[in-house]
mmCIF file of C-alpha atoms and ligand atoms in Angstrom:
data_model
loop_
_atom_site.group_PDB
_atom_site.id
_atom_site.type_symbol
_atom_site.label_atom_id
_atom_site.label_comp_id
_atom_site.label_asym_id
_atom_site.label_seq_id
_atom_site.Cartn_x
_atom_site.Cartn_y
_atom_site.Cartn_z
ATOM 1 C CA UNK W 1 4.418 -26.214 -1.209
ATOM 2 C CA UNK W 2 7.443 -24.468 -1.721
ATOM 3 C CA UNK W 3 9.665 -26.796 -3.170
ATOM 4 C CA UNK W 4 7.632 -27.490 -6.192
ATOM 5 C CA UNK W 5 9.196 -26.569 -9.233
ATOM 6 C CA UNK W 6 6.241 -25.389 -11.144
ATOM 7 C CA UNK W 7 5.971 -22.423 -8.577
ATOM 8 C CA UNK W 8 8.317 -20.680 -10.386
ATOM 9 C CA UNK W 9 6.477 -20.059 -13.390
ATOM 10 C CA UNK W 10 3.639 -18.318 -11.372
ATOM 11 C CA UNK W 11 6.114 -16.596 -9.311
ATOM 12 C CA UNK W 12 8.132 -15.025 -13.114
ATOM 13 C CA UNK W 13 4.564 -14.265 -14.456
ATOM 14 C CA UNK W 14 3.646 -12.367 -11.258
ATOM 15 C CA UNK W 15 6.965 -10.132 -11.702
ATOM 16 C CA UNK W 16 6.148 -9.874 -15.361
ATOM 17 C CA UNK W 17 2.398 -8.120 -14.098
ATOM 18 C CA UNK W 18 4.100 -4.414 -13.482
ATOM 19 C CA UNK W 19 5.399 -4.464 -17.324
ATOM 20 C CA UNK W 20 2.157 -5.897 -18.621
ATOM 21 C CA UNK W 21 0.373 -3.578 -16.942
ATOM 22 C CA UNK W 22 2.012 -1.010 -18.386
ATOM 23 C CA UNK W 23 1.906 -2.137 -21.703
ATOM 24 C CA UNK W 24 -2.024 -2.451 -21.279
ATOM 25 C CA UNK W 25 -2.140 1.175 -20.067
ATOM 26 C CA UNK W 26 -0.306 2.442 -22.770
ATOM 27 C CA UNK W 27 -2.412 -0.132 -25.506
ATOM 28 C CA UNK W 28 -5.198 2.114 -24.144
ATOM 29 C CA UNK W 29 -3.435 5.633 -24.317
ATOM 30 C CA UNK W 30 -3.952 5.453 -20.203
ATOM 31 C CA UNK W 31 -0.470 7.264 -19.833
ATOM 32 C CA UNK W 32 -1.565 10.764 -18.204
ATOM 33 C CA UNK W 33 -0.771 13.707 -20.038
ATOM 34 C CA UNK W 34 3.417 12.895 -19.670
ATOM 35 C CA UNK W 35 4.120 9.938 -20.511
ATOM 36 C CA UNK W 36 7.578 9.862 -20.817
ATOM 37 C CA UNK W 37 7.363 11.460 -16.883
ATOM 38 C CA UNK W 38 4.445 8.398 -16.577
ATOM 39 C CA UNK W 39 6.500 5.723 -17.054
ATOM 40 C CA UNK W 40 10.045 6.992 -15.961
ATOM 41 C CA UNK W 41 8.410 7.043 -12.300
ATOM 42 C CA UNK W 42 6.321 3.744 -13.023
ATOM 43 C CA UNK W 43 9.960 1.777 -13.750
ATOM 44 C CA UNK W 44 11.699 3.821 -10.911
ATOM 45 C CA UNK W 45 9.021 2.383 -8.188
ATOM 46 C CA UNK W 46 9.144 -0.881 -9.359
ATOM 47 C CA UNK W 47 12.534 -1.064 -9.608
ATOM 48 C CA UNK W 48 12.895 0.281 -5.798
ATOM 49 C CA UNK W 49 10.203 -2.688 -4.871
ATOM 50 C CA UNK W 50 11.673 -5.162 -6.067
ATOM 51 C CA UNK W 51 14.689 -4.418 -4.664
ATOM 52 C CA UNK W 52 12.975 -4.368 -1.279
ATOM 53 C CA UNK W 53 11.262 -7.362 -1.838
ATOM 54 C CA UNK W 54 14.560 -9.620 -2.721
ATOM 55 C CA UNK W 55 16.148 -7.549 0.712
ATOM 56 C CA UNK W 56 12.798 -9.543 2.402
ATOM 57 C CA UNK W 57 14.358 -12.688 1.304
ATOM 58 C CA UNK W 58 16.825 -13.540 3.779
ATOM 59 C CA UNK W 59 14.818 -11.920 6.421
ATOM 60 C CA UNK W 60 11.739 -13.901 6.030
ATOM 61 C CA UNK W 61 13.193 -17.652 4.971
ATOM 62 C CA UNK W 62 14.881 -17.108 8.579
ATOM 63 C CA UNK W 63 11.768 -15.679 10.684
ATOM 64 C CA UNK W 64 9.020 -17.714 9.572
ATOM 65 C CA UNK W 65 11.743 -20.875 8.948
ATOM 66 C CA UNK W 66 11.034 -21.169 5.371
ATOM 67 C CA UNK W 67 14.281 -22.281 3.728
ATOM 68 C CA UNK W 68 13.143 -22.684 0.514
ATOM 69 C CA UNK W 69 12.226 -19.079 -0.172
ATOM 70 C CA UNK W 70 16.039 -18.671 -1.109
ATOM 71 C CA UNK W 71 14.802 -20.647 -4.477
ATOM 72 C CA UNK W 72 13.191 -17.171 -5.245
ATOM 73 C CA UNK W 73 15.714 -14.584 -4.408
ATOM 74 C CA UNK W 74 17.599 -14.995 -7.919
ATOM 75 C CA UNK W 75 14.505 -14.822 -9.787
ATOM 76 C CA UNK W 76 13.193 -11.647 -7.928
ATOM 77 C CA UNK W 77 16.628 -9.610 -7.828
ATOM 78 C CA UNK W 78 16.947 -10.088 -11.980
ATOM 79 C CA UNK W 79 13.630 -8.210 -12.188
ATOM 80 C CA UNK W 80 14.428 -5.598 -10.337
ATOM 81 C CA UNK W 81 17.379 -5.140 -12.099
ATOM 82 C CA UNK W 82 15.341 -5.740 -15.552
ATOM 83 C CA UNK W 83 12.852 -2.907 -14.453
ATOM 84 C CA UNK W 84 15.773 -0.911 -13.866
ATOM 85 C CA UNK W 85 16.723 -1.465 -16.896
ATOM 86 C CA UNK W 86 13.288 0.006 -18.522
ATOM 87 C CA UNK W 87 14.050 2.621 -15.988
ATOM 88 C CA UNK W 88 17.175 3.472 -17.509
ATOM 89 C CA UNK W 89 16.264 3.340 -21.007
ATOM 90 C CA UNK W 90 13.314 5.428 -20.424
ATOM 91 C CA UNK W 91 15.682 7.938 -19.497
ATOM 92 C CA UNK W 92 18.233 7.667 -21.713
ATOM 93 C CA UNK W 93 15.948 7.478 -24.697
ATOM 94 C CA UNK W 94 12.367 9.240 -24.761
ATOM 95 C CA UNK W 95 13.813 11.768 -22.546
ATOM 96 C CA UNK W 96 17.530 12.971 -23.354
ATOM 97 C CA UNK W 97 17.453 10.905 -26.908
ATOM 98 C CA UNK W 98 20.448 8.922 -25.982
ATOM 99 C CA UNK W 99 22.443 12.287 -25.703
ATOM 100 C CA UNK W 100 25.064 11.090 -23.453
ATOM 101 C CA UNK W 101 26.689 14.428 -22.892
ATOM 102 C CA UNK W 102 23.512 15.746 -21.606
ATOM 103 C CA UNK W 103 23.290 12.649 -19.402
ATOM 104 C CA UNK W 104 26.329 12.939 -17.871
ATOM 105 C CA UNK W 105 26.080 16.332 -17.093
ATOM 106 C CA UNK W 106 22.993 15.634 -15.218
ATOM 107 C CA UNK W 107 25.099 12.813 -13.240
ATOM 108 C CA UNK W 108 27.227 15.304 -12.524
ATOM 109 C CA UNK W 109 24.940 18.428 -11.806
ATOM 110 C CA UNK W 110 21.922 17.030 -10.488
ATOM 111 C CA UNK W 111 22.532 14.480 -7.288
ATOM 112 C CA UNK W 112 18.759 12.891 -7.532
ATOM 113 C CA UNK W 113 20.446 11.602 -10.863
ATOM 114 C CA UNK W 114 23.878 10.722 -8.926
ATOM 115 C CA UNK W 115 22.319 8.659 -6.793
ATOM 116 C CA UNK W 116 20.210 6.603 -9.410
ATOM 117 C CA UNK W 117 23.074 6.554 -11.474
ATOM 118 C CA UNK W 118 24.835 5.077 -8.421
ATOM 119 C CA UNK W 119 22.599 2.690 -7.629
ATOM 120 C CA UNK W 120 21.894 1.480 -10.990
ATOM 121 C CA UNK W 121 25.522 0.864 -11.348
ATOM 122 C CA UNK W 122 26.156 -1.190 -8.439
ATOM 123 C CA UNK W 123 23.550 -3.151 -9.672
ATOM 124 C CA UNK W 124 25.049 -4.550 -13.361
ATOM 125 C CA UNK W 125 27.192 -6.437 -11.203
ATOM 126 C CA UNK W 126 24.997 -8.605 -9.516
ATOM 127 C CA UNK W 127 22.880 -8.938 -12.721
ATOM 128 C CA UNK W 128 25.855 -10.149 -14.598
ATOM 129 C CA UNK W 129 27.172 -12.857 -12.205
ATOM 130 C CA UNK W 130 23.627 -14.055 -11.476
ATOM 131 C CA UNK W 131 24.422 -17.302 -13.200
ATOM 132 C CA UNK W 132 25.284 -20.766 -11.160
ATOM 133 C CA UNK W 133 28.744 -20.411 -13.557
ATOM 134 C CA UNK W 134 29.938 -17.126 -12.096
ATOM 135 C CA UNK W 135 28.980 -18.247 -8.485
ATOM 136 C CA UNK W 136 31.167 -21.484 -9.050
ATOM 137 C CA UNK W 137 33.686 -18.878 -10.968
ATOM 138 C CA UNK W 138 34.291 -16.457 -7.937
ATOM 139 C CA UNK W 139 33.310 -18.820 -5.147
ATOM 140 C CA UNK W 140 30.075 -18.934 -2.967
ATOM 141 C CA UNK W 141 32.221 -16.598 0.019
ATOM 142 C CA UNK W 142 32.963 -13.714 -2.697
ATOM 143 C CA UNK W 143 30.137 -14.035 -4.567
ATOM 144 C CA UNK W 144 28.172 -13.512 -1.424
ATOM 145 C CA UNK W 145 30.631 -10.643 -0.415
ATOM 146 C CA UNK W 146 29.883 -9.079 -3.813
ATOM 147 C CA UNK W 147 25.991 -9.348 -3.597
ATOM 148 C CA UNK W 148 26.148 -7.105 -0.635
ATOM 149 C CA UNK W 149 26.268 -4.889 -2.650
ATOM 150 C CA UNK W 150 22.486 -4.869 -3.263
ATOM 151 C CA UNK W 151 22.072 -3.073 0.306
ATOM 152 C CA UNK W 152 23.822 -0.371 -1.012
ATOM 153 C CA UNK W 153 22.063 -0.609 -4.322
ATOM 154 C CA UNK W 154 18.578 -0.153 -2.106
ATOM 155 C CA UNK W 155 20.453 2.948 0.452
ATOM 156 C CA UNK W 156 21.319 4.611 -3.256
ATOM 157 C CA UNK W 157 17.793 4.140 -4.422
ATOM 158 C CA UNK W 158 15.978 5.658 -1.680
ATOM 159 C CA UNK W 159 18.234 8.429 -1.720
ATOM 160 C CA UNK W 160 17.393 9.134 -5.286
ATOM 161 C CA UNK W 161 13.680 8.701 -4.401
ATOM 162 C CA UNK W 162 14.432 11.260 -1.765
ATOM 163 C CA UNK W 163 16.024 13.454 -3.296
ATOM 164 C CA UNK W 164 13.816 13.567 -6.371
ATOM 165 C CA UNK W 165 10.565 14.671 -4.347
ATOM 166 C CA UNK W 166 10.194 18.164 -3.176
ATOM 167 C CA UNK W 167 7.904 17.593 -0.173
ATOM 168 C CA UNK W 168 6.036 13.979 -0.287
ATOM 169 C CA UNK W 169 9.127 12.102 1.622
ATOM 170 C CA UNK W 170 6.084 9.594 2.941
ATOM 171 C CA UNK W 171 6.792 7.048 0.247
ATOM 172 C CA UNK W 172 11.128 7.227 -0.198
ATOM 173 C CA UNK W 173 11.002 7.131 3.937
ATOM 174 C CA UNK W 174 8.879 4.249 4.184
ATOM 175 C CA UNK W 175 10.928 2.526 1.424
ATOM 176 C CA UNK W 176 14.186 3.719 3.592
ATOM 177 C CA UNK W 177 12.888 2.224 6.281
ATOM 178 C CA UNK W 178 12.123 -1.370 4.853
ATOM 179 C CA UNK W 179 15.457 -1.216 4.131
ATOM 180 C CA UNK W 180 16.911 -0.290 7.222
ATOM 181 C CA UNK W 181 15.088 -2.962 9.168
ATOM 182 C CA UNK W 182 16.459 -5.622 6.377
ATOM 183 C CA UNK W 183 19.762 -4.321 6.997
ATOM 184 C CA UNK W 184 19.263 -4.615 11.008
ATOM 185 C CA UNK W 185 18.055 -7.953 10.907
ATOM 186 C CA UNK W 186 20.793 -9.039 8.445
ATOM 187 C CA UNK W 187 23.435 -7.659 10.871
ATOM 188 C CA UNK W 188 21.743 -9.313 13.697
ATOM 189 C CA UNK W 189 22.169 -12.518 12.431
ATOM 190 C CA UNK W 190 25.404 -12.178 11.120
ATOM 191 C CA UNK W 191 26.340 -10.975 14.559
ATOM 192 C CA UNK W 192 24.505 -14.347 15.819
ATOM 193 C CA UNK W 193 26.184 -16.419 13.400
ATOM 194 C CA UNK W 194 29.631 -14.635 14.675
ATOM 195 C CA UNK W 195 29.057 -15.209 18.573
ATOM 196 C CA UNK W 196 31.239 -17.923 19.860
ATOM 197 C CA UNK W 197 29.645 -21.190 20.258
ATOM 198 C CA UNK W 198 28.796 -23.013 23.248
ATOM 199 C CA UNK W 199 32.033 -24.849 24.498
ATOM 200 C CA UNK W 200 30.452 -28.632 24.295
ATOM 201 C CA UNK W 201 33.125 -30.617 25.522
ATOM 202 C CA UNK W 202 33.453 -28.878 28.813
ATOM 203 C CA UNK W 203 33.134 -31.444 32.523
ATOM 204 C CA UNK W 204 30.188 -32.892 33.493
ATOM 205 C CA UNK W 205 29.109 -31.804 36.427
ATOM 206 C CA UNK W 206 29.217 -34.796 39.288
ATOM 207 C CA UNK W 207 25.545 -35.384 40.209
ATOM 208 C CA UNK W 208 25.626 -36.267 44.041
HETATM 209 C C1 HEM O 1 20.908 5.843 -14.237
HETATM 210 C C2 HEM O 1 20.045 5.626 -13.325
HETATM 211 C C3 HEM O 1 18.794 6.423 -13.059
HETATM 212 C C4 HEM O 1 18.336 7.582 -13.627
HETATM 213 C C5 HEM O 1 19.015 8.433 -14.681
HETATM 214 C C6 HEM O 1 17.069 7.893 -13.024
HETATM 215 C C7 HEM O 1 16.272 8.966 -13.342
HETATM 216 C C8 HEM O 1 15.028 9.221 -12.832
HETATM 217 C C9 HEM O 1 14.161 10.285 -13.252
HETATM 218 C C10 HEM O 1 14.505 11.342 -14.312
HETATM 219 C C11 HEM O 1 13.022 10.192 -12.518
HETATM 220 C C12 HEM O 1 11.768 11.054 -12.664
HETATM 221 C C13 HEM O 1 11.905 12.311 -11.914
HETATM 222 C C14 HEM O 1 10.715 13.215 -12.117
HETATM 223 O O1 HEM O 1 9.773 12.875 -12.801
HETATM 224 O O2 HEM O 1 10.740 14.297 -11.552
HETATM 225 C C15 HEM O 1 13.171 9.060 -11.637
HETATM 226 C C16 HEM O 1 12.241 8.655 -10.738
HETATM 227 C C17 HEM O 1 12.407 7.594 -9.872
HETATM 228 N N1 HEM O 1 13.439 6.713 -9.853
HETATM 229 FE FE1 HEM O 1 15.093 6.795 -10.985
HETATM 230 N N2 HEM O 1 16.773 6.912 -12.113
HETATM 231 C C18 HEM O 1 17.811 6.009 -12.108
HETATM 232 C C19 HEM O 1 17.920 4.863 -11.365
HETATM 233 C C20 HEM O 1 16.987 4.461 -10.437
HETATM 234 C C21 HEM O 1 17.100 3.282 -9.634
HETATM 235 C C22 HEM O 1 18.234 2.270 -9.735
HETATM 236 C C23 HEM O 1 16.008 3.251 -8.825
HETATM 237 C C24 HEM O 1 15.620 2.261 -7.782
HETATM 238 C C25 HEM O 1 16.467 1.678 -7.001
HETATM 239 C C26 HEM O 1 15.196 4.403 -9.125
HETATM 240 C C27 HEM O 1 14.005 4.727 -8.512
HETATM 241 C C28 HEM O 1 13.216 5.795 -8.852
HETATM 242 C C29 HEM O 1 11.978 6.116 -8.193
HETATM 243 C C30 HEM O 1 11.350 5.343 -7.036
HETATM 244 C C31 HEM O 1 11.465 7.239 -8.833
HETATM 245 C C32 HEM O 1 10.217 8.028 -8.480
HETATM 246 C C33 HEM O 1 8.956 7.339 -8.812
HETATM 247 C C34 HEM O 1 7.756 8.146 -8.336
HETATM 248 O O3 HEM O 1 7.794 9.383 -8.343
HETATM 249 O O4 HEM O 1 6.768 7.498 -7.972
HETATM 250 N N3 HEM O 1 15.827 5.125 -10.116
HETATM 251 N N4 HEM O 1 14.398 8.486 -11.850
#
């Protein structure tokens, strides 16, 4: 079922449901009494889920043996970096008017805005060599070297999350923790992939 191409399109329209539900609230002036507060968090979660979700990737093709998943991972990882993107904008526009001075001060003053500055930065990287021609460009070892930097993409983004909320840490620890067991399992099997193999070619033993 996986492999079939059409999937895709289902898949893209699913990650387009967040946005369109948004729009639809907003059609229908559904925005509580802040919007601009509305929809800054709205992008923010999203942003941190589907981060989490393209961490589940890996994690799940390899536990439940289901290869093609991986056809996925691209697709998912440019929307989370296209809600952060919404995220962003929010920010920068309906709520410091594209006053960069102002913004950077808060980078610099407030570390809830450090850390999603942070993480929103490592992530223009792996948005911008998404494409087959910058994986051929840099290599598949590098490229994968430099898409490691999603994990701490996800560690800066729960940080933020954490950081942000005075006393509800239920929801940026249960995101932490998705991430943490990604980041276990991912270092589990690398340490797997690492072990020395089996020597193959050793003796026979004589069977008397
Ligand atoms: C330049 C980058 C970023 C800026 C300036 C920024 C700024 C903000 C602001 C102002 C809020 C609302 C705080 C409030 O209402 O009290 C917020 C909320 C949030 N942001 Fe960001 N953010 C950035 C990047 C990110 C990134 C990359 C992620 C995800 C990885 C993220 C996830 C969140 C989450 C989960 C929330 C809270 C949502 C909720 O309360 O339900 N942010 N951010």
């Amino acid at each position: 079922m996986l492999r079939k191409r059409w999937l895709k399109i289902p898949v893209f329209l699913l990650c387009l449901a967040p946005l369109g539900w948004l729009g639809w609230r907003a059609w229908n002036q559904d925005l509580s009494a802040n919007p601009i507060e509305f929809i800054t968090r709205y992008t923010g979660d999203w942003t941190l889920r589907f981060l989490v979700f393209t961490l589940a990737i890996t994690p799940l093709r390899k536990l439940l043996r289901l290869p093609d998943l991986i056809k996925f991972r691209r697709m998912i990882g440019l929307f989370a970096f296209f809600y952060s993107c919404l995220h962003f904008t929010t920010y920068i526009w309906l709520d410091k008017f594209f006053d960069l001075t102002e913004m950077l001060h808060d980078v610099a003053r407030r570390p809830f805005i450090t850390a999603g500055f942070t993480s929103f930065v490592l992530m223009i990287p792996l948005g911008l060599t998404s494409t087959t021609g910058w994986i051929r460009r840099l290599g598949g070892k590098r490229w994968q070297m430099l898409h490691r930097l999603v994990y701490g993409s996800a560690v800066a983004g729960v940080i933020h999350y954490y950081w942000l909320v005075k006393s509800a840490v239920q929801r940026p620890i249960f995101y932490g923790v998705l991430v943490a067991i990604a980041l276990v399992i991912r270092a589990t099997f690398w340490a797997i992939s690492k072990r020395p193999r089996q020597e193959t070619n050793a003796p026979i033993p004589a069977v008397r």
